[in-house]
Coordinates of C-alpha atoms in Angstrom, one line a residue:
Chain D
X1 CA -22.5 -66.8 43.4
X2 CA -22.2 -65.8 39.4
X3 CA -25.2 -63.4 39.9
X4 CA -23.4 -61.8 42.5
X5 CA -20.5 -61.5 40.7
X6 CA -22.5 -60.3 37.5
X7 CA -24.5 -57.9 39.7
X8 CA -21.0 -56.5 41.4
X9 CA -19.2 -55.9 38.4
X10 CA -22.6 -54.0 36.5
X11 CA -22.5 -51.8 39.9
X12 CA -18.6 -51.2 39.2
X13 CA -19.2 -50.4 35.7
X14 CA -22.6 -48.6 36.3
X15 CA -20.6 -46.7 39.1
X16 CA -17.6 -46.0 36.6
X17 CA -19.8 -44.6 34.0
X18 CA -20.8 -42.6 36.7
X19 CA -17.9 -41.2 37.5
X20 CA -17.0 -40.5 33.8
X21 CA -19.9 -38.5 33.2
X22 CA -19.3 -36.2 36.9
X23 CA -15.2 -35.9 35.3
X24 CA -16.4 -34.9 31.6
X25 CA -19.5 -32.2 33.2
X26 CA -16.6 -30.2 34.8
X27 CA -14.1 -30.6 32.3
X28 CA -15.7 -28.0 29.1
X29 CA -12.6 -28.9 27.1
X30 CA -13.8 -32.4 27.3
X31 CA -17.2 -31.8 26.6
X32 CA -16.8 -29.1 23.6
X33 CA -14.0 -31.9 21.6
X34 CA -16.9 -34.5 22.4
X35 CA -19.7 -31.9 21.1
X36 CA -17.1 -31.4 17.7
X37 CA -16.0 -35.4 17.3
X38 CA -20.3 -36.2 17.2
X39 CA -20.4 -33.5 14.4
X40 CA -17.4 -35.2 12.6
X41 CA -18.7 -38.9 13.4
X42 CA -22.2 -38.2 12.5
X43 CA -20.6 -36.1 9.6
X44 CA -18.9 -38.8 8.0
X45 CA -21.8 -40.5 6.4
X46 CA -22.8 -37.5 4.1
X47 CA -19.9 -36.9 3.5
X48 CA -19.8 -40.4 1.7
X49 CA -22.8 -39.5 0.1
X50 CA -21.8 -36.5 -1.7
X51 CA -18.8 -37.8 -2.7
X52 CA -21.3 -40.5 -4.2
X53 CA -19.8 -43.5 -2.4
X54 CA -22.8 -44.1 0.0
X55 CA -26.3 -44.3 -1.1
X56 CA -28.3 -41.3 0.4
X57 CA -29.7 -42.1 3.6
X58 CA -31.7 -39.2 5.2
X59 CA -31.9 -40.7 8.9
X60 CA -28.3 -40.6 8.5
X61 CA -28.1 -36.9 7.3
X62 CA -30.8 -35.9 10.0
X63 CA -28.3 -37.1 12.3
X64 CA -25.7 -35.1 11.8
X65 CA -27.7 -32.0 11.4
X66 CA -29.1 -33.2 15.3
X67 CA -25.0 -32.9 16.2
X68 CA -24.7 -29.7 14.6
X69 CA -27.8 -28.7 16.2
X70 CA -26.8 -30.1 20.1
X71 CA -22.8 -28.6 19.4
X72 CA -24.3 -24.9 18.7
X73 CA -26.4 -25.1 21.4
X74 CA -24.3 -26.5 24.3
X75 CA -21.2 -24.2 22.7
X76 CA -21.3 -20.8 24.2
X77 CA -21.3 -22.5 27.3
X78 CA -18.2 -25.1 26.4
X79 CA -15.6 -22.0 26.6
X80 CA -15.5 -20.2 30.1
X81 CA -13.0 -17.9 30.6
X82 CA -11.6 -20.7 33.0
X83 CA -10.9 -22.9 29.8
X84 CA -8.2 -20.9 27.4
X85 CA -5.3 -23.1 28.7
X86 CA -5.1 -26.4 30.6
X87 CA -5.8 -29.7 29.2
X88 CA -5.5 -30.6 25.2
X89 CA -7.1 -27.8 23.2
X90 CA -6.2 -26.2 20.2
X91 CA -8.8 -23.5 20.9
X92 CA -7.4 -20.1 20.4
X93 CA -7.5 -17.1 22.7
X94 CA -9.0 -15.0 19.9
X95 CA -12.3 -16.8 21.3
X96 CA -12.7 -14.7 24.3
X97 CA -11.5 -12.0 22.4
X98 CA -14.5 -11.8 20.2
X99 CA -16.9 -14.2 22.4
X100 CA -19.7 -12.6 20.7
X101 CA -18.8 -13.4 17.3
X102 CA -17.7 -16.6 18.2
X103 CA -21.6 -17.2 20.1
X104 CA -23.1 -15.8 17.0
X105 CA -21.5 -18.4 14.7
X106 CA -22.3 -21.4 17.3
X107 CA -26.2 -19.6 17.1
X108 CA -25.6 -19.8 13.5
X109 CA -24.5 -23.2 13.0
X110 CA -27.8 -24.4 15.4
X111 CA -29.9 -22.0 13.2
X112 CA -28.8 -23.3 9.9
X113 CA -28.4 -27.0 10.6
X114 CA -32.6 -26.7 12.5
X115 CA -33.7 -25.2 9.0
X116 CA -32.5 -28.1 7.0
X117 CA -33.8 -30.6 9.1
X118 CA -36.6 -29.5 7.5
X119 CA -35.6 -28.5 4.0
X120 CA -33.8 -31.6 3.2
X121 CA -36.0 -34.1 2.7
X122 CA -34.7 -36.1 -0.2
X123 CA -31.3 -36.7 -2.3
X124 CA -31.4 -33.3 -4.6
X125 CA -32.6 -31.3 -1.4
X126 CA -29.7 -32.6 0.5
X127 CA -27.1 -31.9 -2.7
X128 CA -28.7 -28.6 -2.8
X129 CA -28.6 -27.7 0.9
X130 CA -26.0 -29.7 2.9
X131 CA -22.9 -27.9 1.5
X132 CA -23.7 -24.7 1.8
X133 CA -23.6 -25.8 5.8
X134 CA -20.6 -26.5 5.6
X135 CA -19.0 -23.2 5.5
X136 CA -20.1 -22.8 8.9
X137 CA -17.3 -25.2 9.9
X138 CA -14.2 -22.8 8.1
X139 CA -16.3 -19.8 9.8
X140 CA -15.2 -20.6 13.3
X141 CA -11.8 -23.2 12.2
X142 CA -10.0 -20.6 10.5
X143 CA -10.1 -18.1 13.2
X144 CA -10.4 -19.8 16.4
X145 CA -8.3 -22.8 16.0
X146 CA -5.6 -23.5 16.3
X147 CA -3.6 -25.7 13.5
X148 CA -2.7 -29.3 14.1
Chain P
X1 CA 51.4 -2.5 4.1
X2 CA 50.0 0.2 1.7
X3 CA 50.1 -2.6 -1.1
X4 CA 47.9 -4.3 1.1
X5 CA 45.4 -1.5 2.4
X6 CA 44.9 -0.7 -1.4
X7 CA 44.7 -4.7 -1.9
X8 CA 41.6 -4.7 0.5
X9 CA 40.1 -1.6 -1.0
X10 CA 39.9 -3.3 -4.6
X11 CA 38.7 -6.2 -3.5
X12 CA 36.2 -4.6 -1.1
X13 CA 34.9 -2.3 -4.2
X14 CA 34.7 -6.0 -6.2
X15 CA 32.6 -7.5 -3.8
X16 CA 30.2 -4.6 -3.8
X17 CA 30.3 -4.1 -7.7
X18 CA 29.9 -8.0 -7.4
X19 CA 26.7 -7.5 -4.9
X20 CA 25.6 -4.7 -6.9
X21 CA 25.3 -7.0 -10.0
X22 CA 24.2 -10.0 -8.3
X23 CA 20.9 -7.9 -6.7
X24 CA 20.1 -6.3 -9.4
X25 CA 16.3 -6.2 -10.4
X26 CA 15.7 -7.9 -13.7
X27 CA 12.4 -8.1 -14.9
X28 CA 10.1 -10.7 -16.6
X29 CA 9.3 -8.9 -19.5
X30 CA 10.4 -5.2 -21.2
X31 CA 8.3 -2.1 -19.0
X32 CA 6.8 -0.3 -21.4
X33 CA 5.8 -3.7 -23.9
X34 CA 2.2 -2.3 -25.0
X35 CA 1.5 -6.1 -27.3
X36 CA 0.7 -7.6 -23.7
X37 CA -2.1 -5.4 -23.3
X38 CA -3.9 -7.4 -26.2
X39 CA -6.2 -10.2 -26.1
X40 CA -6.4 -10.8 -22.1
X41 CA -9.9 -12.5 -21.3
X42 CA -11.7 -11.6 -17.8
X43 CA -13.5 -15.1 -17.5
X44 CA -10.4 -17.1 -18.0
X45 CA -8.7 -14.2 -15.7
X46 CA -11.6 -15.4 -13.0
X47 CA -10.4 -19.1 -12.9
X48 CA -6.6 -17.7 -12.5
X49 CA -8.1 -15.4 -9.5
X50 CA -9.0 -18.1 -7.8
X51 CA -6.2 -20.6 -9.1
X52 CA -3.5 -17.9 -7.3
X53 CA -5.3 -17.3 -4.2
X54 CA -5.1 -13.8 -4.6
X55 CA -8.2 -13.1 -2.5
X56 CA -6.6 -15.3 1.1
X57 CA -4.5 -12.0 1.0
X58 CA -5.5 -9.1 -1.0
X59 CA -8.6 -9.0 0.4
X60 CA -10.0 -6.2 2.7
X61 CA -9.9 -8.2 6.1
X62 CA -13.2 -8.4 8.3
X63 CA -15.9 -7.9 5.8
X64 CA -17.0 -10.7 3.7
X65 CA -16.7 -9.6 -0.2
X66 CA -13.5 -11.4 -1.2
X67 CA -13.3 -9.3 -4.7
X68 CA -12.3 -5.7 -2.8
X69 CA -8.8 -5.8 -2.5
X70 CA -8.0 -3.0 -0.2
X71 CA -5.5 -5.2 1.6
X72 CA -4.0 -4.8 4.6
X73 CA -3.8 -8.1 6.0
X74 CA -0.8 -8.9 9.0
X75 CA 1.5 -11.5 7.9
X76 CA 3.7 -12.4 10.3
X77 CA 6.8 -14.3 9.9
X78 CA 10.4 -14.6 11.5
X79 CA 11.6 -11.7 9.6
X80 CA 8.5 -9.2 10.7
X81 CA 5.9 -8.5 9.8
X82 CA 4.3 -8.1 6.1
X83 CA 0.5 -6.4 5.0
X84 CA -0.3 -7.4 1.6
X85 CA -1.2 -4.2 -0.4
X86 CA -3.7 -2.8 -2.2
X87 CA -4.4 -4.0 -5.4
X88 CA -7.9 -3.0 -6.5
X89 CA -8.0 -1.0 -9.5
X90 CA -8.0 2.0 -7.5
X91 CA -5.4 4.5 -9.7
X92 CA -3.3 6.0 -6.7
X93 CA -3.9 3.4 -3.7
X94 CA -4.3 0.5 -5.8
X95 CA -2.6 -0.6 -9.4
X96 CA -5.2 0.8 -11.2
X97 CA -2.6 2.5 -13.5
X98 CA -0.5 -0.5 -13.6
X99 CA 0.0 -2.1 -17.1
X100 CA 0.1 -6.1 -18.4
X101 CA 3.8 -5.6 -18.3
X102 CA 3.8 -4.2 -14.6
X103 CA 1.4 -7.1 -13.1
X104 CA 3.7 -9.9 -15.1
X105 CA 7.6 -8.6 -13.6
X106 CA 5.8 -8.5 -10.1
X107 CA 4.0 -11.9 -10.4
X108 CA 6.8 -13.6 -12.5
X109 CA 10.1 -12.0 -11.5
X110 CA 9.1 -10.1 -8.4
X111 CA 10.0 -7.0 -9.5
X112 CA 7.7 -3.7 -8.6
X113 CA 7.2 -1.0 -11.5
X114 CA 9.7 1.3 -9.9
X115 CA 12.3 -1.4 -9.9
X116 CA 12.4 -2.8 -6.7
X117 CA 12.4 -6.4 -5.2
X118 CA 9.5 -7.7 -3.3
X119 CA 9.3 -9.6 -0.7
X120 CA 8.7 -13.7 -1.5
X121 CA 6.0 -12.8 1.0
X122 CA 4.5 -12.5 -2.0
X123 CA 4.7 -15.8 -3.6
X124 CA 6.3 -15.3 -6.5
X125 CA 9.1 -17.9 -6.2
X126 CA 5.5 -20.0 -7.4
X127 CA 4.0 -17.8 -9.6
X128 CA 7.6 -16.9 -11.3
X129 CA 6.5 -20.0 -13.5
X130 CA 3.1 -19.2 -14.7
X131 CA 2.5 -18.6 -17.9
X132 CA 2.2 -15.1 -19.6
X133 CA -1.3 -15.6 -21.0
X134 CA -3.0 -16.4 -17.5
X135 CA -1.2 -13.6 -16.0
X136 CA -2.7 -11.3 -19.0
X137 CA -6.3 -12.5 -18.5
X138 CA -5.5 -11.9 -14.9
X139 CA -5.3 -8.7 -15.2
X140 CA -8.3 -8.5 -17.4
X141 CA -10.4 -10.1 -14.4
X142 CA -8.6 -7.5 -11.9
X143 CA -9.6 -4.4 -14.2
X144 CA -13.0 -5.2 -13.7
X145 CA -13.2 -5.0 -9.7
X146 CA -13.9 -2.2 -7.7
X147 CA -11.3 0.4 -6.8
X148 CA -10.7 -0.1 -2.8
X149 CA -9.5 3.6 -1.4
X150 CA -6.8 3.6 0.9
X151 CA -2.9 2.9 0.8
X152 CA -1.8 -0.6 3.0
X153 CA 1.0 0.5 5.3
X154 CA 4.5 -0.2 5.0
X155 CA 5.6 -3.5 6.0
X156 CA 7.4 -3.6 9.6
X157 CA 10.9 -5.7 9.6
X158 CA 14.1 -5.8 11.2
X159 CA 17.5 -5.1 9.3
X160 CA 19.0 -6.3 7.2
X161 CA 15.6 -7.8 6.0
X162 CA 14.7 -4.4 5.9
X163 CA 16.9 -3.7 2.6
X164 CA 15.0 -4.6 -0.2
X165 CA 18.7 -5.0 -2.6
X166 CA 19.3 -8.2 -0.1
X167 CA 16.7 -9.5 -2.0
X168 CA 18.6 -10.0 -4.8
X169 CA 20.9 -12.5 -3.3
X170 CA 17.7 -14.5 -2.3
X171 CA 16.3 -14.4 -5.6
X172 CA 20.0 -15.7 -6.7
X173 CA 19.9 -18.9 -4.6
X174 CA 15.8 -19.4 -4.6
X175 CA 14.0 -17.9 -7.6
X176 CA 13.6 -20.4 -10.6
X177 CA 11.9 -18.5 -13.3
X178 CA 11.9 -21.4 -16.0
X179 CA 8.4 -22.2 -17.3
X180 CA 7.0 -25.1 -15.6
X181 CA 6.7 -27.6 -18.3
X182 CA 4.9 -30.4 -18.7
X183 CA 6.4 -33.7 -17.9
X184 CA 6.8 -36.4 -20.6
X185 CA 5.3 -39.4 -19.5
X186 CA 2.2 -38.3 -18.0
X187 CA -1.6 -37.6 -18.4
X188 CA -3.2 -34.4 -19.0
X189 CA -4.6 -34.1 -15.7
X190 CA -1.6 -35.0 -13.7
X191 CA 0.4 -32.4 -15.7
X192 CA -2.9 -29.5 -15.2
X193 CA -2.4 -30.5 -11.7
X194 CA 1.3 -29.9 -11.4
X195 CA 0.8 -26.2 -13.2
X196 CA -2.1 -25.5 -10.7
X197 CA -0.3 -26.9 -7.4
X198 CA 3.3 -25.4 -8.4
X199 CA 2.6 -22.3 -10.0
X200 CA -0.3 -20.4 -9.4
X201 CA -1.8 -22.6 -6.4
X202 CA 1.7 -22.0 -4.7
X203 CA 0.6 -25.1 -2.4
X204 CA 4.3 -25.7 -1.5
X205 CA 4.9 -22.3 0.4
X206 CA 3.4 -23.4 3.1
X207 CA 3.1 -27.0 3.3
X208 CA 7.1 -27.4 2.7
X209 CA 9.9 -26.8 5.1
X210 CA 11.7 -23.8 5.2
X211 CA 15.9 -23.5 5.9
X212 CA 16.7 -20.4 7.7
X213 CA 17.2 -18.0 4.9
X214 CA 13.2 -18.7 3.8
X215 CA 14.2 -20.8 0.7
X216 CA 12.3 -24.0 0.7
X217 CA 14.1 -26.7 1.1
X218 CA 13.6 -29.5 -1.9
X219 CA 13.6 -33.0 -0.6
X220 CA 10.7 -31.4 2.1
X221 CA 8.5 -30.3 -0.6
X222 CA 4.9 -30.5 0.1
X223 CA 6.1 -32.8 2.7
X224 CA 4.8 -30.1 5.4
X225 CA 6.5 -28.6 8.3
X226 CA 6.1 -25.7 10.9
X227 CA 3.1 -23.2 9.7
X228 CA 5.4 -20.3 8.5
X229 CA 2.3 -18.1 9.9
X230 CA 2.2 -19.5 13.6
X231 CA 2.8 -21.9 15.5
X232 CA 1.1 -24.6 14.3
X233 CA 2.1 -27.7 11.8
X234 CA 1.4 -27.8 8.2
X235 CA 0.6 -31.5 6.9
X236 CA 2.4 -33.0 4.5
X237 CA 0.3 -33.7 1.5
X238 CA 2.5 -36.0 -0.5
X239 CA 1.3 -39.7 -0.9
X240 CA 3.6 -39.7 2.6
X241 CA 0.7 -37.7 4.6
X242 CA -1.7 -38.3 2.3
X243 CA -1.7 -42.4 2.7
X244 CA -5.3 -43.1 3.3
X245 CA -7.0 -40.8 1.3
X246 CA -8.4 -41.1 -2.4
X247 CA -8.8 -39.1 -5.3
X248 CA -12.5 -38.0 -4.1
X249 CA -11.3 -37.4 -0.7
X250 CA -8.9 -34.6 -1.9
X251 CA -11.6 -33.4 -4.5
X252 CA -13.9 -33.1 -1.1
X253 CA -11.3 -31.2 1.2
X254 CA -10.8 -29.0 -2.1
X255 CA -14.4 -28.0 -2.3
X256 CA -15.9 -28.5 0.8
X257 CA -13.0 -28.1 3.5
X258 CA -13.8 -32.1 4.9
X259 CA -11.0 -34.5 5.5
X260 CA -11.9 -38.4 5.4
X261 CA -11.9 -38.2 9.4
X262 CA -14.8 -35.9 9.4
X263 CA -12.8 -32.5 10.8
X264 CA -12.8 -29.9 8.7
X265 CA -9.9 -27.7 7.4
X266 CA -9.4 -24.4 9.4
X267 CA -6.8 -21.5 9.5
X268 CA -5.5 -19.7 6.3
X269 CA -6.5 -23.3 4.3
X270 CA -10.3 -22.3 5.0
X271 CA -9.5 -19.6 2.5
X272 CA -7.7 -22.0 0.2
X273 CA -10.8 -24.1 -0.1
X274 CA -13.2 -20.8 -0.8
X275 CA -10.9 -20.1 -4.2
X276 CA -10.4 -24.0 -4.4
X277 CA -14.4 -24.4 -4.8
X278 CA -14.7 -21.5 -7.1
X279 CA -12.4 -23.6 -9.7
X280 CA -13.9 -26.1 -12.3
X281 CA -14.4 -29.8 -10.5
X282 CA -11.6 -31.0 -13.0
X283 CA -8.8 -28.5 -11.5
X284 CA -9.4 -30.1 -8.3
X285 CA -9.6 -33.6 -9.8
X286 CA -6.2 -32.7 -11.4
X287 CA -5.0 -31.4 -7.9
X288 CA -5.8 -34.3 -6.5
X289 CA -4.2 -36.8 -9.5
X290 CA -1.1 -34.4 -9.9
X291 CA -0.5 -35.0 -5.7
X292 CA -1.5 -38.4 -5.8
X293 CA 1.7 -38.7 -8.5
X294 CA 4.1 -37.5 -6.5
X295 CA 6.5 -39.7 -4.6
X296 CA 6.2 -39.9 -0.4
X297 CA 8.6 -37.3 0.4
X298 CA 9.2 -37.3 4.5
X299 CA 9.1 -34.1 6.2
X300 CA 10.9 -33.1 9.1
X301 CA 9.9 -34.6 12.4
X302 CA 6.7 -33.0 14.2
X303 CA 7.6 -32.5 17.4
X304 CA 5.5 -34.5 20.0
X305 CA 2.0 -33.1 21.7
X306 CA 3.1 -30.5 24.9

């Protein structure tokens, strides 16, 4: 009787996840917040570290390169023309006025964030390397969204 | 009834003589003073560059060198819109042939060499309290940049904004040119802080609340408020908005555009933090200690997610 009940509700959940992950494929507004809140997530521990309040981990910083990595990948195609409005976004329409600006800096991002998985390989590297990526974040944020 | 026709004529002509006095142009500093020309220092000049944000503006939009300063760039506001000028050292387009004198009644009285007002566009309700000497090595630093051909056209409002003598009477209610001095009781950095963020760094022009006239309106300053430049909402970076963060997490947005969250600054602030990480790490520890200081000051309400 319990195992029933246990195997039941792990089919409801299993079949909720399901669902979940059929909703978010066909929502891009969904998916391209998710792709940006992994970057700022996976972010938050380097951040930590170059302020000097987290002891340099470099699975940690790998990590968030990976985000950056998946996010300027998946990006170009996060905004279809169907996407400017509807739902929570504070993307602006100046995206799909310059789309190919806008794909070059996601390309950019990927590119960037792919050679540092292999240049940083210790603390100074990472000191050295890590901000400079940053920029790639105001690149896109001043432009194409919108402010909160 | 003629008594009273010539009654209304006087007193007409009074209120004019009285708006003619009150928008009057007054300058910083005499036109022609030549002793302001001396000692100004390029380096130190660099740091004010950067302190003043001249670049988020000045700069020739869509190319990526912030130091030609072709202007050009659209503000937009409720009153039209306003393209910041040229102001490389280019003698007829730029202010190449402007002198020490000419750069300090613009930046501290807003005042143009020909006598005219500008427009607080220009934020010179901030820089109006800056000191003399970094305007000098300002200039210094500005001499040594590449003339930018090309004259910025005019800016595009509606009357009566269009009259630059209305000025005046907004100058009269808004413009406080007093030196900012140093407050008694406090540290070095806290005071470096307060010049940076109230003069030069004219933080509070866009993270305060405007009333309609475009004066900023005191008890909201630096509390945020609507983005004068669109439509969306400036935070308020008092110890109000600013309640979970820490001294290094201000240094951090400053220089590298992150907030404690893990987003990352974006809109005209991108810019801010490009000048902001060009500064000396101690400006934006005194930033941060100087806004830290200040006491939670409420903005007005942001209006709930559409």
């Amino acid at each position: 009787m319990i195992r029933g009940f246990v195997a039941a509700g792990a089919l409801a959940l299993g079949l909720f996840a399901a669902t979940g992950a059929v909703v978010a494929q066909n929502d891009p507004i969904a998916q391209r917040k998710a792709a940006m809140k992994a970057i700022g997530d996976a972010g938050r521990a380097p951040a930590a570290m170059l302020k000097g309040e987290a002891p340099f981990s470099l699975p940690a910083v790998q990590a968030a390169l990976t985000a950056m990595q998946n996010a300027g990948k998946q990006g170009p195609a996060l905004f279809p023309e169907t996407s400017k409005t509807g739902g929570d976004t504070a993307s602006l329409p100046k995206i799909w006025e310059n789309k190919a600006d806008f794909n070059a800096k996601l390309a950019k991002m990927d590119a960037d964030a792919t050679a540092a998985q292999t240049k940083i390989v210790d603390e100074a590297s990472f000191k050295a390397t890590y901000p400079e990526l940053l920029k790639n974040c105001g690149g896109c944020h001043q432009d194409y969204r919108a402010k909160r | 009834m003629r008594k009273l026709i010539l009654l209304a004529l006087v007193l007409g002509l009074l209120g004019l003589g009285a708006f003619w006095f009150v928008t009057e142009p007054a300058n910083a500093v005499a036109r022609g003073d030549a002793t302001l020309e001396q000692g100004g220092d390029a380096a130190r000049g660099r740091a004010v560059f950067y302190a003043g944000g001249c670049a988020s503006c000045h700069a020739t939009p869509k190319q990526e060198d912030r130091l030609l300063l072709g202007g050009g760039l659209e503000l937009k506001s409720p009153f039209g819109s306003f393209y910041a000028p040229n102001i490389s050292p280019h003698p007829v387009d730029g202010i190449g042939r402007w002198s020490v004198a000419d750069l300090a009644n613009a930046m501290l009285a807003g005042v143009s060499p020909d006598g005219a007002h500008y427009y607080p566009a220009f934020p010179y309700a901030s820089y109006a309290r800056a000191k003399l000497e970094d305007v000098r090595d300002l200039m210094a630093f500005l001499r040594t940049l590449k003339p930018v051909e090309g004259r910025v056209r005019d800016h595009d409002l509606g009357f009566p904004f269009n009259v630059r003598r209305t000025l005046g009477v907004w100058k009269a209610l808004y413009l406080d040119r007093t030196p900012l001095r140093d407050g008694p009781a406090q540290d070095a950095s806290v005071n470096r802080g307060r010049y940076l963020v109230e003069t030069l760094g004219h933080c509070a022009e866009c993270h305060s609340a405007r009333d309609p006239l475009g004066g900023i309106v005191p008890a909201h300053r630096l509390a945020g408020g609507p983005d004068p430049e669109g439509e969306g909402w400036v935070p308020n970076i008092t110890p109000k908005g600013l309640k979970d963060w820490t001294r290094g997490d201000i240094m951090q947005l400053l220089e590298l555009g992150l907030t404690p969250d893990g987003d990352s600054v974006g809109g005209s602030m991108n810019n801010v933090v490009r000048n902001m990480a060009e500064l000396p790490k101690e400006d934006r520890a005194a930033i941060a200690d100087y806004l830290l200081s200040l006491p939670p000051r409420d903005g007005p309400q942001k209006p709930a997610k559409k």
